[in-house]
Amino acid sequence: SKINAPVVLIWGDKDSITPLSQTNGLMRTIPNVELVVLKDIGHIPMVESHLKFDKALADALQPLNKDAINNRRHVRRGSGYR
C-alpha cells in the first residue's frame, strides 16, 4: 500500500451497496487503518445518522488533533505552519 497516513473507515453495518465484507481487503492492505462500524446504518452514514457519524469521526480525529497540537508547540513562528 502507498497510503502512509492514518485511515479511518466509517461503515454502516446495513450497507447493501458496499457491504461490510468489502472492508476485509482494505484492512489487509492499508497499514494504519481503523474500522468503525455504525450499527443499523446503511450506505450514507453521514446522512442517515449524522450524530453517530459525527461522534465516530470526532473520536477518530481526537488523537490526531492532540498530536497536531503537540507538534505545533515545537514549530517556530514564521515557519509556515498554521
PDB file of N, CA and C in Angstrom:
ATOM      1  N   SER A   1       0.829  -1.189   0.000  1.00  0.00           N
ATOM      2  CA  SER A   1       0.000   0.000   0.000  1.00  0.00           C
ATOM      3  C   SER A   1       0.870   1.247   0.000  1.00  0.00           C
ATOM      4  N   LYS A   2       0.434   2.266  -0.695  1.00  0.00           N
ATOM      5  CA  LYS A   2       1.154   3.535  -0.730  1.00  0.00           C
ATOM      6  C   LYS A   2       0.574   4.543   0.246  1.00  0.00           C
ATOM      7  N   ILE A   3      -0.404   4.129   1.011  1.00  0.00           N
ATOM      8  CA  ILE A   3      -1.022   5.016   1.991  1.00  0.00           C
ATOM      9  C   ILE A   3      -0.227   4.918   3.289  1.00  0.00           C
ATOM     10  N   ASN A   4       0.350   6.040   3.710  1.00  0.00           N
ATOM     11  CA  ASN A   4       1.130   6.051   4.945  1.00  0.00           C
ATOM     12  C   ASN A   4       0.415   6.780   6.073  1.00  0.00           C
ATOM     13  N   ALA A   5      -0.578   7.565   5.739  1.00  0.00           N
ATOM     14  CA  ALA A   5      -1.313   8.331   6.745  1.00  0.00           C
ATOM     15  C   ALA A   5      -2.319   7.428   7.452  1.00  0.00           C
ATOM     16  N   PRO A   6      -2.681   7.776   8.682  1.00  0.00           N
ATOM     17  CA  PRO A   6      -3.739   7.021   9.362  1.00  0.00           C
ATOM     18  C   PRO A   6      -5.049   7.122   8.571  1.00  0.00           C
ATOM     19  N   VAL A   7      -5.769   6.012   8.514  1.00  0.00           N
ATOM     20  CA  VAL A   7      -7.032   5.943   7.777  1.00  0.00           C
ATOM     21  C   VAL A   7      -8.117   5.431   8.712  1.00  0.00           C
ATOM     22  N   VAL A   8      -9.265   6.082   8.682  1.00  0.00           N
ATOM     23  CA  VAL A   8     -10.423   5.621   9.449  1.00  0.00           C
ATOM     24  C   VAL A   8     -11.540   5.316   8.464  1.00  0.00           C
ATOM     25  N   LEU A   9     -12.011   4.093   8.490  1.00  0.00           N
ATOM     26  CA  LEU A   9     -13.156   3.686   7.683  1.00  0.00           C
ATOM     27  C   LEU A   9     -14.381   3.732   8.585  1.00  0.00           C
ATOM     28  N   ILE A  10     -15.355   4.530   8.220  1.00  0.00           N
ATOM     29  CA  ILE A  10     -16.610   4.585   8.976  1.00  0.00           C
ATOM     30  C   ILE A  10     -17.670   3.931   8.104  1.00  0.00           C
ATOM     31  N   TRP A  11     -18.166   2.794   8.569  1.00  0.00           N
ATOM     32  CA  TRP A  11     -19.011   1.937   7.738  1.00  0.00           C
ATOM     33  C   TRP A  11     -20.315   1.632   8.445  1.00  0.00           C
ATOM     34  N   GLY A  12     -21.398   1.630   7.701  1.00  0.00           N
ATOM     35  CA  GLY A  12     -22.675   1.202   8.246  1.00  0.00           C
ATOM     36  C   GLY A  12     -22.829  -0.304   8.125  1.00  0.00           C
ATOM     37  N   ASP A  13     -23.264  -0.952   9.185  1.00  0.00           N
ATOM     38  CA  ASP A  13     -23.385  -2.410   9.147  1.00  0.00           C
ATOM     39  C   ASP A  13     -24.539  -2.893   8.264  1.00  0.00           C
ATOM     40  N   LYS A  14     -25.420  -1.980   7.862  1.00  0.00           N
ATOM     41  CA  LYS A  14     -26.547  -2.336   6.988  1.00  0.00           C
ATOM     42  C   LYS A  14     -26.333  -1.848   5.557  1.00  0.00           C
ATOM     43  N   ASP A  15     -25.100  -1.524   5.203  1.00  0.00           N
ATOM     44  CA  ASP A  15     -24.789  -1.031   3.856  1.00  0.00           C
ATOM     45  C   ASP A  15     -24.955  -2.167   2.848  1.00  0.00           C
ATOM     46  N   SER A  16     -25.957  -2.059   1.983  1.00  0.00           N
ATOM     47  CA  SER A  16     -26.202  -3.102   0.985  1.00  0.00           C
ATOM     48  C   SER A  16     -25.505  -2.786  -0.342  1.00  0.00           C
ATOM     49  N   ILE A  17     -25.032  -1.565  -0.509  1.00  0.00           N
ATOM     50  CA  ILE A  17     -24.335  -1.179  -1.740  1.00  0.00           C
ATOM     51  C   ILE A  17     -22.865  -1.592  -1.666  1.00  0.00           C
ATOM     52  N   THR A  18     -22.226  -1.278  -0.557  1.00  0.00           N
ATOM     53  CA  THR A  18     -20.848  -1.699  -0.306  1.00  0.00           C
ATOM     54  C   THR A  18     -20.844  -2.407   1.046  1.00  0.00           C
ATOM     55  N   PRO A  19     -21.071  -3.715   1.031  1.00  0.00           N
ATOM     56  CA  PRO A  19     -21.216  -4.460   2.286  1.00  0.00           C
ATOM     57  C   PRO A  19     -19.961  -4.388   3.168  1.00  0.00           C
ATOM     58  N   LEU A  20     -20.173  -4.595   4.437  1.00  0.00           N
ATOM     59  CA  LEU A  20     -19.094  -4.564   5.411  1.00  0.00           C
ATOM     60  C   LEU A  20     -17.962  -5.526   5.046  1.00  0.00           C
ATOM     61  N   SER A  21     -18.296  -6.613   4.388  1.00  0.00           N
ATOM     62  CA  SER A  21     -17.271  -7.588   3.985  1.00  0.00           C
ATOM     63  C   SER A  21     -16.228  -6.969   3.042  1.00  0.00           C
ATOM     64  N   GLN A  22     -16.595  -5.884   2.385  1.00  0.00           N
ATOM     65  CA  GLN A  22     -15.655  -5.203   1.478  1.00  0.00           C
ATOM     66  C   GLN A  22     -14.488  -4.561   2.232  1.00  0.00           C
ATOM     67  N   THR A  23     -14.631  -4.386   3.528  1.00  0.00           N
ATOM     68  CA  THR A  23     -13.547  -3.782   4.309  1.00  0.00           C
ATOM     69  C   THR A  23     -12.376  -4.741   4.508  1.00  0.00           C
ATOM     70  N   ASN A  24     -12.606  -6.030   4.319  1.00  0.00           N
ATOM     71  CA  ASN A  24     -11.546  -7.017   4.572  1.00  0.00           C
ATOM     72  C   ASN A  24     -10.287  -6.718   3.763  1.00  0.00           C
ATOM     73  N   GLY A  25     -10.439  -6.458   2.499  1.00  0.00           N
ATOM     74  CA  GLY A  25      -9.280  -6.151   1.656  1.00  0.00           C
ATOM     75  C   GLY A  25      -8.599  -4.861   2.065  1.00  0.00           C
ATOM     76  N   LEU A  26      -9.398  -3.864   2.402  1.00  0.00           N
ATOM     77  CA  LEU A  26      -8.828  -2.588   2.838  1.00  0.00           C
ATOM     78  C   LEU A  26      -8.050  -2.760   4.141  1.00  0.00           C
ATOM     79  N   MET A  27      -8.600  -3.538   5.045  1.00  0.00           N
ATOM     80  CA  MET A  27      -7.948  -3.755   6.337  1.00  0.00           C
ATOM     81  C   MET A  27      -6.619  -4.492   6.163  1.00  0.00           C
ATOM     82  N   ARG A  28      -6.538  -5.351   5.161  1.00  0.00           N
ATOM     83  CA  ARG A  28      -5.298  -6.099   4.916  1.00  0.00           C
ATOM     84  C   ARG A  28      -4.234  -5.241   4.229  1.00  0.00           C
ATOM     85  N   THR A  29      -4.651  -4.300   3.386  1.00  0.00           N
ATOM     86  CA  THR A  29      -3.674  -3.590   2.555  1.00  0.00           C
ATOM     87  C   THR A  29      -3.272  -2.210   3.062  1.00  0.00           C
ATOM     88  N   ILE A  30      -4.053  -1.621   3.939  1.00  0.00           N
ATOM     89  CA  ILE A  30      -3.706  -0.303   4.472  1.00  0.00           C
ATOM     90  C   ILE A  30      -3.059  -0.522   5.840  1.00  0.00           C
ATOM     91  N   PRO A  31      -1.811  -0.064   6.010  1.00  0.00           N
ATOM     92  CA  PRO A  31      -1.090  -0.383   7.239  1.00  0.00           C
ATOM     93  C   PRO A  31      -1.642   0.247   8.512  1.00  0.00           C
ATOM     94  N   ASN A  32      -2.102   1.462   8.464  1.00  0.00           N
ATOM     95  CA  ASN A  32      -2.529   2.167   9.683  1.00  0.00           C
ATOM     96  C   ASN A  32      -4.014   2.501   9.554  1.00  0.00           C
ATOM     97  N   VAL A  33      -4.846   1.459   9.653  1.00  0.00           N
ATOM     98  CA  VAL A  33      -6.279   1.622   9.402  1.00  0.00           C
ATOM     99  C   VAL A  33      -7.089   1.229  10.637  1.00  0.00           C
ATOM    100  N   GLU A  34      -8.145   1.968  10.843  1.00  0.00           N
ATOM    101  CA  GLU A  34      -9.097   1.672  11.916  1.00  0.00           C
ATOM    102  C   GLU A  34     -10.472   1.571  11.277  1.00  0.00           C
ATOM    103  N   LEU A  35     -11.237   0.574  11.678  1.00  0.00           N
ATOM    104  CA  LEU A  35     -12.595   0.391  11.179  1.00  0.00           C
ATOM    105  C   LEU A  35     -13.578   0.724  12.284  1.00  0.00           C
ATOM    106  N   VAL A  36     -14.495   1.636  11.987  1.00  0.00           N
ATOM    107  CA  VAL A  36     -15.569   1.987  12.911  1.00  0.00           C
ATOM    108  C   VAL A  36     -16.869   1.564  12.234  1.00  0.00           C
ATOM    109  N   VAL A  37     -17.598   0.665  12.869  1.00  0.00           N
ATOM    110  CA  VAL A  37     -18.848   0.155  12.306  1.00  0.00           C
ATOM    111  C   VAL A  37     -20.011   0.784  13.066  1.00  0.00           C
ATOM    112  N   LEU A  38     -20.899   1.434  12.317  1.00  0.00           N
ATOM    113  CA  LEU A  38     -22.080   2.051  12.910  1.00  0.00           C
ATOM    114  C   LEU A  38     -23.266   1.100  12.785  1.00  0.00           C
ATOM    115  N   LYS A  39     -23.852   0.780  13.914  1.00  0.00           N
ATOM    116  CA  LYS A  39     -24.955  -0.181  13.968  1.00  0.00           C
ATOM    117  C   LYS A  39     -26.238   0.413  13.374  1.00  0.00           C
ATOM    118  N   ASP A  40     -26.928  -0.411  12.589  1.00  0.00           N
ATOM    119  CA  ASP A  40     -28.222  -0.067  11.976  1.00  0.00           C
ATOM    120  C   ASP A  40     -28.138   1.125  11.029  1.00  0.00           C
ATOM    121  N   ILE A  41     -26.999   1.289  10.369  1.00  0.00           N
ATOM    122  CA  ILE A  41     -26.782   2.375   9.421  1.00  0.00           C
ATOM    123  C   ILE A  41     -26.425   1.757   8.072  1.00  0.00           C
ATOM    124  N   GLY A  42     -26.885   2.400   7.003  1.00  0.00           N
ATOM    125  CA  GLY A  42     -26.640   1.897   5.656  1.00  0.00           C
ATOM    126  C   GLY A  42     -25.459   2.558   4.970  1.00  0.00           C
ATOM    127  N   HIS A  43     -25.627   2.861   3.689  1.00  0.00           N
ATOM    128  CA  HIS A  43     -24.535   3.299   2.817  1.00  0.00           C
ATOM    129  C   HIS A  43     -24.112   4.755   3.032  1.00  0.00           C
ATOM    130  N   ILE A  44     -24.979   5.586   3.552  1.00  0.00           N
ATOM    131  CA  ILE A  44     -24.659   7.015   3.674  1.00  0.00           C
ATOM    132  C   ILE A  44     -24.788   7.420   5.147  1.00  0.00           C
ATOM    133  N   PRO A  45     -23.825   7.016   5.976  1.00  0.00           N
ATOM    134  CA  PRO A  45     -23.964   7.237   7.421  1.00  0.00           C
ATOM    135  C   PRO A  45     -24.049   8.709   7.818  1.00  0.00           C
ATOM    136  N   MET A  46     -23.374   9.577   7.071  1.00  0.00           N
ATOM    137  CA  MET A  46     -23.400  10.997   7.433  1.00  0.00           C
ATOM    138  C   MET A  46     -24.768  11.630   7.206  1.00  0.00           C
ATOM    139  N   VAL A  47     -25.606  10.985   6.407  1.00  0.00           N
ATOM    140  CA  VAL A  47     -26.965  11.471   6.168  1.00  0.00           C
ATOM    141  C   VAL A  47     -27.965  10.697   7.043  1.00  0.00           C
ATOM    142  N   GLU A  48     -27.787   9.391   7.086  1.00  0.00           N
ATOM    143  CA  GLU A  48     -28.737   8.538   7.811  1.00  0.00           C
ATOM    144  C   GLU A  48     -28.720   8.786   9.318  1.00  0.00           C
ATOM    145  N   SER A  49     -27.549   9.052   9.857  1.00  0.00           N
ATOM    146  CA  SER A  49     -27.436   9.340  11.293  1.00  0.00           C
ATOM    147  C   SER A  49     -26.220  10.225  11.518  1.00  0.00           C
ATOM    148  N   HIS A  50     -26.412  11.501  11.230  1.00  0.00           N
ATOM    149  CA  HIS A  50     -25.262  12.408  11.308  1.00  0.00           C
ATOM    150  C   HIS A  50     -24.691  12.477  12.718  1.00  0.00           C
ATOM    151  N   LEU A  51     -25.496  12.262  13.746  1.00  0.00           N
ATOM    152  CA  LEU A  51     -24.973  12.311  15.111  1.00  0.00           C
ATOM    153  C   LEU A  51     -24.019  11.152  15.388  1.00  0.00           C
ATOM    154  N   LYS A  52     -24.391   9.947  14.976  1.00  0.00           N
ATOM    155  CA  LYS A  52     -23.495   8.794  15.141  1.00  0.00           C
ATOM    156  C   LYS A  52     -22.225   8.987  14.312  1.00  0.00           C
ATOM    157  N   PHE A  53     -22.405   9.449  13.073  1.00  0.00           N
ATOM    158  CA  PHE A  53     -21.260   9.665  12.198  1.00  0.00           C
ATOM    159  C   PHE A  53     -20.332  10.729  12.771  1.00  0.00           C
ATOM    160  N   ASP A  54     -20.901  11.856  13.194  1.00  0.00           N
ATOM    161  CA  ASP A  54     -20.093  12.948  13.750  1.00  0.00           C
ATOM    162  C   ASP A  54     -19.298  12.485  14.963  1.00  0.00           C
ATOM    163  N   LYS A  55     -19.924  11.703  15.826  1.00  0.00           N
ATOM    164  CA  LYS A  55     -19.228  11.203  17.014  1.00  0.00           C
ATOM    165  C   LYS A  55     -18.096  10.265  16.615  1.00  0.00           C
ATOM    166  N   ALA A  56     -18.369   9.360  15.688  1.00  0.00           N
ATOM    167  CA  ALA A  56     -17.333   8.426  15.234  1.00  0.00           C
ATOM    168  C   ALA A  56     -16.156   9.182  14.624  1.00  0.00           C
ATOM    169  N   LEU A  57     -16.449  10.185  13.820  1.00  0.00           N
ATOM    170  CA  LEU A  57     -15.396  10.965  13.187  1.00  0.00           C
ATOM    171  C   LEU A  57     -14.611  11.771  14.222  1.00  0.00           C
ATOM    172  N   ALA A  58     -15.309  12.417  15.144  1.00  0.00           N
ATOM    173  CA  ALA A  58     -14.634  13.199  16.190  1.00  0.00           C
ATOM    174  C   ALA A  58     -13.756  12.298  17.058  1.00  0.00           C
ATOM    175  N   ASP A  59     -14.266  11.124  17.417  1.00  0.00           N
ATOM    176  CA  ASP A  59     -13.475  10.185  18.222  1.00  0.00           C
ATOM    177  C   ASP A  59     -12.223   9.736  17.469  1.00  0.00           C
ATOM    178  N   ALA A  60     -12.364   9.505  16.172  1.00  0.00           N
ATOM    179  CA  ALA A  60     -11.226   9.059  15.366  1.00  0.00           C
ATOM    180  C   ALA A  60     -10.196  10.169  15.186  1.00  0.00           C
ATOM    181  N   LEU A  61     -10.651  11.403  15.085  1.00  0.00           N
ATOM    182  CA  LEU A  61      -9.734  12.523  14.862  1.00  0.00           C
ATOM    183  C   LEU A  61      -9.084  13.042  16.140  1.00  0.00           C
ATOM    184  N   GLN A  62      -9.654  12.733  17.277  1.00  0.00           N
ATOM    185  CA  GLN A  62      -9.146  13.270  18.541  1.00  0.00           C
ATOM    186  C   GLN A  62      -7.654  12.982  18.767  1.00  0.00           C
ATOM    187  N   PRO A  63      -7.169  11.751  18.582  1.00  0.00           N
ATOM    188  CA  PRO A  63      -5.724  11.523  18.776  1.00  0.00           C
ATOM    189  C   PRO A  63      -4.873  12.314  17.776  1.00  0.00           C
ATOM    190  N   LEU A  64      -5.358  12.458  16.557  1.00  0.00           N
ATOM    191  CA  LEU A  64      -4.610  13.224  15.555  1.00  0.00           C
ATOM    192  C   LEU A  64      -4.556  14.688  15.942  1.00  0.00           C
ATOM    193  N   ASN A  65      -5.657  15.199  16.472  1.00  0.00           N
ATOM    194  CA  ASN A  65      -5.710  16.587  16.890  1.00  0.00           C
ATOM    195  C   ASN A  65      -4.721  16.837  18.031  1.00  0.00           C
ATOM    196  N   LYS A  66      -4.640  15.903  18.985  1.00  0.00           N
ATOM    197  CA  LYS A  66      -3.694  16.041  20.090  1.00  0.00           C
ATOM    198  C   LYS A  66      -2.260  16.065  19.564  1.00  0.00           C
ATOM    199  N   ASP A  67      -1.956  15.185  18.599  1.00  0.00           N
ATOM    200  CA  ASP A  67      -0.615  15.165  18.006  1.00  0.00           C
ATOM    201  C   ASP A  67      -0.311  16.481  17.311  1.00  0.00           C
ATOM    202  N   ALA A  68      -1.281  17.005  16.581  1.00  0.00           N
ATOM    203  CA  ALA A  68      -1.075  18.267  15.865  1.00  0.00           C
ATOM    204  C   ALA A  68      -0.824  19.407  16.850  1.00  0.00           C
ATOM    205  N   ILE A  69      -1.555  19.432  17.930  1.00  0.00           N
ATOM    206  CA  ILE A  69      -1.366  20.482  18.931  1.00  0.00           C
ATOM    207  C   ILE A  69       0.019  20.349  19.563  1.00  0.00           C
ATOM    208  N   ASN A  70       0.412  19.119  19.905  1.00  0.00           N
ATOM    209  CA  ASN A  70       1.736  18.915  20.493  1.00  0.00           C
ATOM    210  C   ASN A  70       2.845  19.291  19.517  1.00  0.00           C
ATOM    211  N   ASN A  71       2.707  18.934  18.254  1.00  0.00           N
ATOM    212  CA  ASN A  71       3.716  19.263  17.249  1.00  0.00           C
ATOM    213  C   ASN A  71       3.785  20.758  17.009  1.00  0.00           C
ATOM    214  N   ARG A  72       2.665  21.427  17.088  1.00  0.00           N
ATOM    215  CA  ARG A  72       2.626  22.860  16.824  1.00  0.00           C
ATOM    216  C   ARG A  72       3.446  23.628  17.857  1.00  0.00           C
ATOM    217  N   ARG A  73       3.489  23.130  19.065  1.00  0.00           N
ATOM    218  CA  ARG A  73       4.253  23.802  20.120  1.00  0.00           C
ATOM    219  C   ARG A  73       5.743  23.858  19.785  1.00  0.00           C
ATOM    220  N   HIS A  74       6.194  22.935  18.945  1.00  0.00           N
ATOM    221  CA  HIS A  74       7.617  22.847  18.630  1.00  0.00           C
ATOM    222  C   HIS A  74       7.987  23.561  17.333  1.00  0.00           C
ATOM    223  N   VAL A  75       7.035  24.205  16.716  1.00  0.00           N
ATOM    224  CA  VAL A  75       7.281  24.888  15.445  1.00  0.00           C
ATOM    225  C   VAL A  75       7.458  26.385  15.715  1.00  0.00           C
ATOM    226  N   ARG A  76       8.500  26.961  15.146  1.00  0.00           N
ATOM    227  CA  ARG A  76       8.756  28.382  15.350  1.00  0.00           C
ATOM    228  C   ARG A  76       7.795  29.225  14.533  1.00  0.00           C
ATOM    229  N   ARG A  77       7.549  30.404  15.013  1.00  0.00           N
ATOM    230  CA  ARG A  77       6.726  31.350  14.247  1.00  0.00           C
ATOM    231  C   ARG A  77       7.403  31.644  12.917  1.00  0.00           C
ATOM    232  N   GLY A  78       6.574  31.827  11.900  1.00  0.00           N
ATOM    233  CA  GLY A  78       7.104  32.166  10.591  1.00  0.00           C
ATOM    234  C   GLY A  78       7.538  30.965   9.777  1.00  0.00           C
ATOM    235  N   SER A  79       7.324  29.774  10.308  1.00  0.00           N
ATOM    236  CA  SER A  79       7.752  28.574   9.586  1.00  0.00           C
ATOM    237  C   SER A  79       6.739  28.142   8.544  1.00  0.00           C
ATOM    238  N   GLY A  80       5.592  28.792   8.500  1.00  0.00           N
ATOM    239  CA  GLY A  80       4.575  28.426   7.528  1.00  0.00           C
ATOM    240  C   GLY A  80       3.537  27.487   8.101  1.00  0.00           C
ATOM    241  N   TYR A  81       3.752  26.970   9.284  1.00  0.00           N
ATOM    242  CA  TYR A  81       2.767  26.078   9.909  1.00  0.00           C
ATOM    243  C   TYR A  81       1.690  26.919  10.592  1.00  0.00           C
ATOM    244  N   ARG A  82       0.474  26.646  10.252  1.00  0.00           N
ATOM    245  CA  ARG A  82      -0.644  27.385  10.844  1.00  0.00           C
ATOM    246  C   ARG A  82      -1.621  26.420  11.460  1.00  0.00           C
TER     247      ARG A  82
END
